Coordinates of N, CA and C in Angstrom, one line a residue:
M17 N 97.4 170.7 32.0 CA 96.2 170.5 31.1 C 95.2 171.5 31.5
S18 N 94.5 172.1 30.6 CA 93.5 173.1 30.8 C 92.2 172.4 31.4
A19 N 91.5 173.2 32.2 CA 90.2 172.7 32.7 C 89.3 172.2 31.6
S20 N 89.2 173.0 30.5 CA 88.4 172.6 29.4 C 88.7 171.3 28.8
K21 N 90.0 171.1 28.6 CA 90.5 169.8 28.0 C 90.2 168.6 29.0
S22 N 90.5 168.8 30.3 CA 90.2 167.8 31.3 C 88.7 167.5 31.3
E23 N 87.9 168.5 31.2 CA 86.4 168.2 31.2 C 86.0 167.4 30.0
I24 N 86.6 167.7 28.9 CA 86.3 166.9 27.6 C 86.7 165.5 27.8
L25 N 87.9 165.3 28.3 CA 88.4 163.9 28.5 C 87.5 163.1 29.5
D26 N 87.0 163.8 30.6 CA 86.1 163.1 31.5 C 84.8 162.7 30.8
A27 N 84.3 163.6 30.1 CA 83.0 163.4 29.4 C 83.2 162.3 28.3
A28 N 84.3 162.3 27.6 CA 84.6 161.2 26.6 C 84.8 159.9 27.3
A29 N 85.5 159.8 28.4 CA 85.7 158.6 29.1 C 84.3 158.0 29.5
H30 N 83.4 158.9 30.0 CA 82.1 158.4 30.4 C 81.3 157.9 29.3
C31 N 81.3 158.6 28.2 CA 80.5 158.2 27.0 C 81.1 157.0 26.4
F32 N 82.4 156.9 26.3 CA 83.0 155.6 25.7 C 82.7 154.4 26.6
M33 N 82.7 154.7 27.9 CA 82.4 153.6 28.9 C 80.9 153.1 28.7
T34 N 80.0 154.1 28.7 CA 78.6 153.7 28.7 C 78.0 153.3 27.4
M35 N 78.5 153.9 26.3 CA 78.0 153.6 24.9 C 78.9 152.7 24.1
G36 N 80.1 152.6 24.6 CA 81.1 151.8 23.8 C 81.9 152.7 22.9
A37 N 83.2 152.5 22.8 CA 84.1 153.3 21.9 C 83.7 153.3 20.5
D38 N 83.1 152.2 20.0 CA 82.7 152.1 18.6 C 81.4 153.0 18.3
S39 N 80.5 153.0 19.3 CA 79.2 153.6 19.1 C 79.2 155.1 19.5
A40 N 79.9 155.5 20.5 CA 79.9 156.9 21.0 C 80.5 157.8 19.9
S41 N 79.9 158.9 19.7 CA 80.3 159.8 18.6 C 80.8 161.2 19.3
I42 N 81.4 162.0 18.5 CA 81.8 163.3 19.0 C 80.5 164.1 19.3
D43 N 79.4 163.9 18.5 CA 78.1 164.5 18.9 C 77.6 164.1 20.2
D44 N 77.8 162.8 20.6 CA 77.3 162.3 21.9 C 78.1 163.0 23.0
I45 N 79.4 163.1 22.8 CA 80.3 163.7 23.8 C 80.0 165.2 24.0
A46 N 79.8 165.9 22.9 CA 79.4 167.3 22.9 C 78.1 167.5 23.7
A47 N 77.1 166.6 23.4 CA 75.8 166.7 24.0 C 75.9 166.5 25.5
S48 N 76.8 165.6 25.9 CA 77.0 165.3 27.4 C 77.6 166.5 28.1
L49 N 78.4 167.3 27.3 CA 79.0 168.5 27.9 C 78.1 169.7 27.8
G50 N 77.0 169.6 27.0 CA 76.2 170.8 26.8 C 76.9 171.8 25.9
S51 N 77.7 171.2 25.0 CA 78.6 172.1 24.2 C 78.5 171.8 22.7
T52 N 79.4 172.3 22.0 CA 79.4 172.1 20.5 C 80.6 171.2 20.2
K53 N 80.5 170.6 19.0 CA 81.6 169.8 18.5 C 82.9 170.6 18.3
G54 N 82.7 171.9 18.0 CA 83.9 172.7 17.8 C 84.8 172.8 19.0
R55 N 84.1 172.8 20.2 CA 84.9 172.9 21.4 C 85.8 171.6 21.5
I56 N 85.3 170.5 21.1 CA 86.1 169.3 21.2 C 87.2 169.3 20.2
Y57 N 86.8 169.6 18.9 CA 87.8 169.6 17.8 C 88.9 170.7 18.0
H58 N 88.6 171.7 18.9 CA 89.7 172.6 19.2 C 90.9 171.9 19.9
H59 N 90.6 170.9 20.7 CA 91.6 170.2 21.4 C 92.0 168.8 20.8
F60 N 91.1 168.2 20.1 CA 91.3 166.8 19.5 C 90.8 166.8 18.1
P61 N 91.7 166.4 17.2 CA 91.4 166.5 15.7 C 90.4 165.4 15.3
S62 N 90.2 164.4 16.1 CA 89.3 163.3 15.6 C 88.9 162.5 16.8
K63 N 87.9 161.6 16.6 CA 87.4 160.7 17.6 C 88.6 159.8 18.0
G64 N 89.3 159.3 17.0 CA 90.4 158.4 17.3 C 91.5 159.0 18.2
A65 N 91.8 160.3 18.0 CA 92.7 161.0 18.8 C 92.2 161.2 20.2
L66 N 90.9 161.4 20.3 CA 90.3 161.6 21.7 C 90.3 160.3 22.4
L67 N 90.0 159.2 21.8 CA 90.0 157.9 22.4 C 91.4 157.6 22.9
A68 N 92.4 157.8 22.1 CA 93.8 157.6 22.5 C 94.2 158.5 23.7
A69 N 93.7 159.7 23.7 CA 94.0 160.6 24.8 C 93.4 160.1 26.1
V70 N 92.2 159.5 26.0 CA 91.6 158.9 27.2 C 92.4 157.8 27.7
Q71 N 92.8 156.9 26.8 CA 93.7 155.8 27.1 C 95.0 156.2 27.8
L72 N 95.6 157.3 27.2 CA 96.8 157.8 27.7 C 96.7 158.4 29.1
R73 N 95.6 159.1 29.3 CA 95.3 159.6 30.6 C 95.1 158.5 31.7
A74 N 94.5 157.5 31.3 CA 94.3 156.3 32.2 C 95.6 155.8 32.6
A75 N 96.5 155.6 31.7 CA 97.9 155.1 32.0 C 98.6 156.0 32.9
R76 N 98.5 157.3 32.6 CA 99.2 158.3 33.4 C 98.7 158.4 34.8
F77 N 97.4 158.3 35.0 CA 96.8 158.3 36.3 C 97.4 157.2 37.2
T78 N 97.5 156.0 36.7 CA 98.0 154.9 37.5 C 99.5 155.0 37.7
Y79 N 100.2 155.5 36.6 CA 101.7 155.6 36.7 C 102.0 156.6 37.8
Q80 N 101.3 157.8 37.8 CA 101.6 158.8 38.9 C 101.3 158.3 40.3
A81 N 100.2 157.6 40.4 CA 99.8 157.1 41.7 C 100.8 156.0 42.3
V82 N 101.2 155.1 41.4 CA 102.1 154.0 41.8 C 103.5 154.5 41.9
S83 N 104.0 155.2 41.0 CA 105.4 155.7 41.0 C 105.7 156.5 42.3
A84 N 104.7 157.2 42.8 CA 104.8 158.0 44.0 C 105.1 157.1 45.3
V85 N 104.7 155.9 45.3 CA 104.9 155.0 46.4 C 106.0 153.9 46.2
A86 N 106.4 153.8 45.0 CA 107.5 152.8 44.7 C 108.8 153.3 45.3
D87 N 109.5 152.4 46.0 CA 110.7 152.8 46.7 C 111.6 151.6 46.9
D88 N 112.7 151.6 46.2 CA 113.7 150.5 46.2 C 114.3 150.4 47.6
A89 N 114.2 151.4 48.5 CA 114.7 151.2 49.8 C 113.9 150.3 50.7
L90 N 112.7 150.1 50.3 CA 111.8 149.2 51.0 C 112.0 147.7 50.6
P91 N 111.7 146.7 51.5 CA 111.7 145.3 51.0 C 110.8 145.2 49.9
P92 N 111.1 144.4 48.9 CA 110.3 144.3 47.7 C 108.8 143.9 47.9
Q93 N 108.6 143.0 48.9 CA 107.2 142.6 49.2 C 106.4 143.8 49.7
L94 N 107.0 144.6 50.6 CA 106.3 145.8 51.1 C 106.1 146.8 50.0
C95 N 107.1 147.0 49.2 CA 106.9 148.0 48.1 C 105.8 147.6 47.2
L96 N 105.8 146.3 46.8 CA 104.7 145.8 45.9 C 103.4 145.9 46.5
E97 N 103.2 145.7 47.8 CA 101.9 145.8 48.5 C 101.5 147.3 48.4
R98 N 102.4 148.2 48.6 CA 102.0 149.6 48.5 C 101.6 150.0 47.1
M99 N 102.4 149.5 46.1 CA 102.1 149.8 44.7 C 100.8 149.2 44.3
A100 N 100.5 148.0 44.7 CA 99.3 147.3 44.4 C 98.1 148.0 44.9
R101 N 98.2 148.5 46.2 CA 97.1 149.2 46.8 C 96.9 150.5 46.1
A102 N 97.9 151.2 45.8 CA 97.8 152.5 45.1 C 97.2 152.3 43.7
H103 N 97.5 151.3 43.0 CA 97.0 151.0 41.7 C 95.5 150.8 41.8
V104 N 95.0 150.0 42.7 CA 93.6 149.7 42.9 C 92.8 150.9 43.2
M105 N 93.3 151.7 44.2 CA 92.7 152.9 44.6 C 92.5 153.9 43.4
E106 N 93.5 154.0 42.6 CA 93.4 154.9 41.4 C 92.5 154.3 40.4
V107 N 92.4 153.0 40.2 CA 91.4 152.4 39.2 C 90.0 152.8 39.7
L108 N 89.8 152.6 41.0 CA 88.5 153.0 41.5 C 88.1 154.4 41.4
R109 N 89.1 155.3 41.6 CA 88.9 156.7 41.5 C 88.6 157.2 40.1
S110 N 89.3 156.6 39.1 CA 89.1 157.1 37.7 C 88.6 155.9 36.9
L111 N 87.6 155.2 37.4 CA 87.1 154.0 36.8 C 86.6 154.1 35.3
P112 N 85.9 155.2 34.9 CA 85.5 155.2 33.5 C 86.7 155.1 32.5
Y113 N 87.8 155.8 32.9 CA 89.0 155.7 32.0 C 89.5 154.2 31.9
H114 N 89.5 153.5 32.9 CA 90.0 152.1 32.9 C 89.1 151.2 32.3
K115 N 87.8 151.5 32.3 CA 86.8 150.7 31.6 C 87.0 150.9 30.1
V116 N 87.4 152.0 29.7 CA 87.7 152.3 28.2 C 88.9 151.5 27.8
I117 N 90.0 151.4 28.7 CA 91.1 150.5 28.4 C 90.7 149.1 28.2
L118 N 89.8 148.6 29.1 CA 89.3 147.2 28.9 C 88.6 147.0 27.6
Q119 N 87.9 148.0 27.1 CA 87.3 147.9 25.8 C 88.3 147.7 24.7
T120 N 89.4 148.4 24.8 CA 90.4 148.2 23.7 C 91.1 146.9 23.8
Y121 N 91.2 146.3 25.0 CA 91.7 144.9 25.1 C 90.8 143.9 24.5
T122 N 89.5 144.2 24.5 CA 88.5 143.2 24.0 C 88.1 143.5 22.6
G123 N 88.8 144.4 21.9 CA 88.6 144.6 20.5 C 87.9 145.9 20.1
A124 N 87.3 146.6 21.0 CA 86.5 147.8 20.6 C 87.5 149.0 20.6
R125 N 87.6 149.7 19.4 CA 88.4 150.8 19.3 C 88.0 151.7 18.1
A126 N 88.3 152.9 18.2 CA 87.9 153.8 17.0 C 88.9 153.4 15.9
K127 N 88.3 153.5 14.6 CA 89.1 153.2 13.5 C 90.2 154.2 13.3
T128 N 91.4 153.7 13.2 CA 92.6 154.6 13.1 C 93.1 154.6 11.7
S129 N 93.2 155.9 11.1 CA 93.4 156.0 9.7 C 94.5 157.0 9.4
N130 N 95.1 157.6 10.4 CA 96.1 158.6 10.0 C 97.3 158.5 11.0
A131 N 98.4 159.1 10.6 CA 99.7 159.0 11.3 C 99.6 159.5 12.7
F132 N 98.8 160.6 12.9 CA 98.7 161.2 14.2 C 98.1 160.2 15.2
E133 N 97.0 159.6 14.8 CA 96.3 158.6 15.7 C 97.2 157.4 15.9
L134 N 97.9 156.9 14.9 CA 98.8 155.8 15.1 C 99.9 156.1 16.0
G135 N 100.4 157.4 16.0 CA 101.5 157.8 16.9 C 101.0 157.9 18.3
M136 N 99.7 158.3 18.5 CA 99.2 158.4 19.9 C 99.0 156.9 20.4
Q137 N 98.5 156.0 19.6 CA 98.3 154.6 20.0 C 99.7 154.0 20.4
A138 N 100.7 154.3 19.6 CA 102.1 153.8 20.0 C 102.5 154.4 21.3
Q139 N 102.2 155.7 21.6 CA 102.6 156.3 22.9 C 101.8 155.6 24.0
V140 N 100.6 155.3 23.8 CA 99.8 154.5 24.8 C 100.5 153.2 25.1
R141 N 100.8 152.5 24.1 CA 101.5 151.1 24.3 C 102.8 151.3 25.0
A142 N 103.6 152.3 24.7 CA 104.9 152.6 25.3 C 104.7 152.9 26.8
E143 N 103.7 153.7 27.1 CA 103.5 154.1 28.5 C 103.0 152.9 29.3
H144 N 102.2 152.0 28.7 CA 101.8 150.8 29.4 C 103.0 149.9 29.7
R145 N 103.9 149.8 28.8 CA 105.1 149.0 29.0 C 105.9 149.6 30.1
Q146 N 106.1 150.9 30.1 CA 106.8 151.6 31.1 C 106.2 151.4 32.5
Y147 N 104.9 151.4 32.6 CA 104.2 151.2 33.8 C 104.4 149.8 34.3
A148 N 104.3 148.8 33.4 CA 104.5 147.4 33.8 C 105.9 147.2 34.4
E149 N 106.9 148.0 33.9 CA 108.2 147.8 34.4 C 108.4 148.1 35.9
L150 N 107.5 149.0 36.4 CA 107.6 149.3 37.8 C 107.3 148.1 38.6
F151 N 106.3 147.3 38.2 CA 106.0 146.0 38.9 C 107.1 145.0 38.6
R152 N 107.5 144.9 37.4 CA 108.4 143.9 37.0 C 109.7 144.0 37.8
D153 N 110.2 145.3 38.0 CA 111.4 145.5 38.7 C 111.3 145.0 40.2
Q154 N 110.2 145.3 40.8 CA 110.0 144.9 42.2 C 109.9 143.4 42.3
I155 N 109.2 142.7 41.4 CA 109.0 141.3 41.4 C 110.4 140.6 41.2
A156 N 111.2 141.2 40.3 CA 112.5 140.7 40.1 C 113.4 140.8 41.3
R157 N 113.3 141.9 42.0 CA 114.0 142.1 43.3 C 113.6 141.0 44.3
G158 N 112.3 140.7 44.4 CA 111.8 139.7 45.3 C 112.3 138.3 44.9
I159 N 112.4 138.0 43.6 CA 112.9 136.7 43.2 C 114.3 136.6 43.6
E160 N 115.1 137.7 43.3 CA 116.5 137.7 43.6 C 116.8 137.5 45.1
A161 N 115.9 138.0 45.9 CA 116.1 137.9 47.4 C 115.4 136.6 47.9
D162 N 115.0 135.7 47.0 CA 114.3 134.5 47.5 C 113.1 134.7 48.3
I163 N 112.4 135.8 48.1 CA 111.1 136.1 48.7 C 110.0 135.4 47.9
F164 N 110.2 135.5 46.6 CA 109.2 135.0 45.6 C 109.9 133.8 44.9
P165 N 109.1 132.8 44.5 CA 109.8 131.7 43.7 C 110.1 132.2 42.2
E166 N 111.0 131.6 41.6 CA 111.4 131.9 40.2 C 110.2 131.7 39.3
R167 N 109.9 132.8 38.5 CA 108.8 132.7 37.5 C 109.1 133.5 36.3
N168 N 108.4 133.3 35.2 CA 108.5 134.1 34.1 C 108.0 135.5 34.4
L169 N 108.8 136.5 34.3 CA 108.3 137.8 34.7 C 107.2 138.4 33.8
T170 N 107.2 138.1 32.5 CA 106.2 138.6 31.7 C 104.8 138.0 32.1
V171 N 104.8 136.7 32.3 CA 103.5 136.1 32.7 C 103.1 136.5 34.1
T172 N 104.1 136.7 35.0 CA 103.7 137.1 36.3 C 103.1 138.5 36.4
V173 N 103.8 139.4 35.7 CA 103.2 140.8 35.7 C 101.9 140.8 35.0
A174 N 101.7 140.1 33.9 CA 100.4 140.1 33.3 C 99.3 139.6 34.2
G175 N 99.6 138.5 34.9 CA 98.6 137.9 35.9 C 98.3 138.8 37.0
L176 N 99.4 139.5 37.5 CA 99.2 140.4 38.6 C 98.3 141.6 38.2
M177 N 98.5 142.1 37.0 CA 97.8 143.3 36.6 C 96.3 142.9 36.4
L178 N 96.1 141.7 35.9 CA 94.7 141.2 35.7 C 94.0 141.2 37.1
M179 N 94.6 140.8 38.1 CA 94.0 140.7 39.4 C 93.8 142.2 39.9
L180 N 94.7 143.0 39.8 CA 94.6 144.4 40.3 C 93.6 145.2 39.5
N181 N 93.4 144.9 38.3 CA 92.4 145.6 37.4 C 91.0 145.0 37.5
S182 N 90.8 143.9 38.3 CA 89.6 143.2 38.3 C 88.4 144.1 38.7
P183 N 88.5 145.1 39.5 CA 87.3 146.0 39.8 C 86.7 146.6 38.5
V184 N 87.5 146.7 37.4 CA 86.9 147.2 36.2 C 85.7 146.3 35.7
F185 N 85.8 145.0 36.0 CA 84.8 144.1 35.6 C 83.5 144.2 36.4
W186 N 83.6 144.5 37.7 CA 82.5 144.3 38.6 C 82.1 145.4 39.5
Y187 N 83.1 146.4 39.8 CA 82.8 147.4 40.7 C 81.7 148.4 40.2
Q188 N 80.7 148.7 41.0 CA 79.6 149.6 40.6 C 79.5 150.8 41.6
P189 N 80.2 151.9 41.3 CA 80.2 153.0 42.3 C 78.8 153.6 42.5
D190 N 77.9 153.4 41.5 CA 76.6 154.0 41.7 C 75.7 153.2 42.6
R191 N 76.2 152.2 43.2 CA 75.4 151.4 44.1 C 75.7 151.8 45.6
G192 N 76.2 152.9 45.8 CA 76.4 153.5 47.1 C 77.6 153.0 47.9
A193 N 78.6 152.4 47.2 CA 79.8 152.0 47.8 C 80.6 153.2 48.3
G194 N 81.0 153.2 49.6 CA 81.7 154.4 50.2 C 83.2 154.1 50.3
Q195 N 83.9 155.1 50.9 CA 85.3 155.0 51.0 C 85.8 153.8 51.8
E196 N 85.0 153.4 52.8 CA 85.4 152.2 53.6 C 85.5 151.0 52.7
F197 N 84.5 150.8 51.8 CA 84.4 149.6 50.9 C 85.6 149.7 49.9
R198 N 85.8 150.9 49.4 CA 86.9 151.1 48.4 C 88.3 150.7 49.1
N199 N 88.4 151.1 50.4 CA 89.7 150.7 51.1 C 89.8 149.2 51.2
T200 N 88.6 148.6 51.5 CA 88.6 147.1 51.7 C 89.0 146.4 50.3
I201 N 88.5 146.9 49.2 CA 88.8 146.4 47.9 C 90.3 146.5 47.7
A202 N 90.9 147.7 47.9 CA 92.3 147.9 47.7 C 93.2 147.0 48.6
D203 N 92.8 147.0 49.9 CA 93.6 146.2 50.8 C 93.5 144.7 50.5
D204 N 92.3 144.2 50.2 CA 92.2 142.8 49.9 C 92.9 142.4 48.6
L205 N 92.7 143.2 47.6 CA 93.4 142.8 46.3 C 94.9 142.9 46.4
A206 N 95.4 143.9 47.2 CA 96.8 144.0 47.4 C 97.3 142.7 48.1
E207 N 96.6 142.3 49.1 CA 97.0 141.2 49.9 C 97.0 139.9 49.1
M208 N 95.9 139.8 48.2 CA 95.8 138.6 47.4 C 96.9 138.6 46.3
A209 N 97.2 139.8 45.8 CA 98.3 139.8 44.8 C 99.6 139.4 45.4
L210 N 99.9 139.8 46.6 CA 101.2 139.4 47.2 C 101.2 137.9 47.5
A211 N 100.0 137.4 48.0 CA 99.9 136.0 48.2 C 100.1 135.1 47.0
S212 N 99.7 135.6 45.8 CA 99.8 134.9 44.6 C 101.3 134.9 44.2
L213 N 102.1 135.9 44.5 CA 103.5 135.9 44.2 C 104.3 135.0 45.0
R214 N 103.8 134.8 46.3 CA 104.5 133.9 47.2 C 104.2 132.4 46.9
A215 N 103.1 132.1 46.3 CA 102.6 130.8 46.2 C 103.5 129.9 45.3

């Protein structure tokens, strides 16, 4: 990805986060970049396409971070702990993107009116499912090994992701939280997530 496109996505994520995906406009994003709308439209044909690209990048950020530490050679509980910690650390690192994802779950999204945008939204959903499978596979391994009790995997993964994504609701990086606190958040949430699977 070009530096220009990456910069646009960062600016869009911040604008969508602070102003809301429904309210933020291409003009707002261009203004935050000190640029013109033409620069944005060179890479993204519409606001809906830009919103979908932000969502897709959020999904890819976490997938790359977590797939790098997922290892079937490890005991499933250890693998899940590493995956959970990697997920939380990435959410904290790229927080504006994940706050935009939260908006889409609570109903805020750009109006989609063409096949290109619909196709991008379908790609976002597909990559979310692919990502959830990483956790689903390790939980299933743990159930098979009698480490975790038998549970509905769909419900379990959804509950686990809600816990691991919880910093999106309350974490405020502008309040001076440093790396030590971010490490504590990731360690504690990973530990809590594993404890919930064993309960």
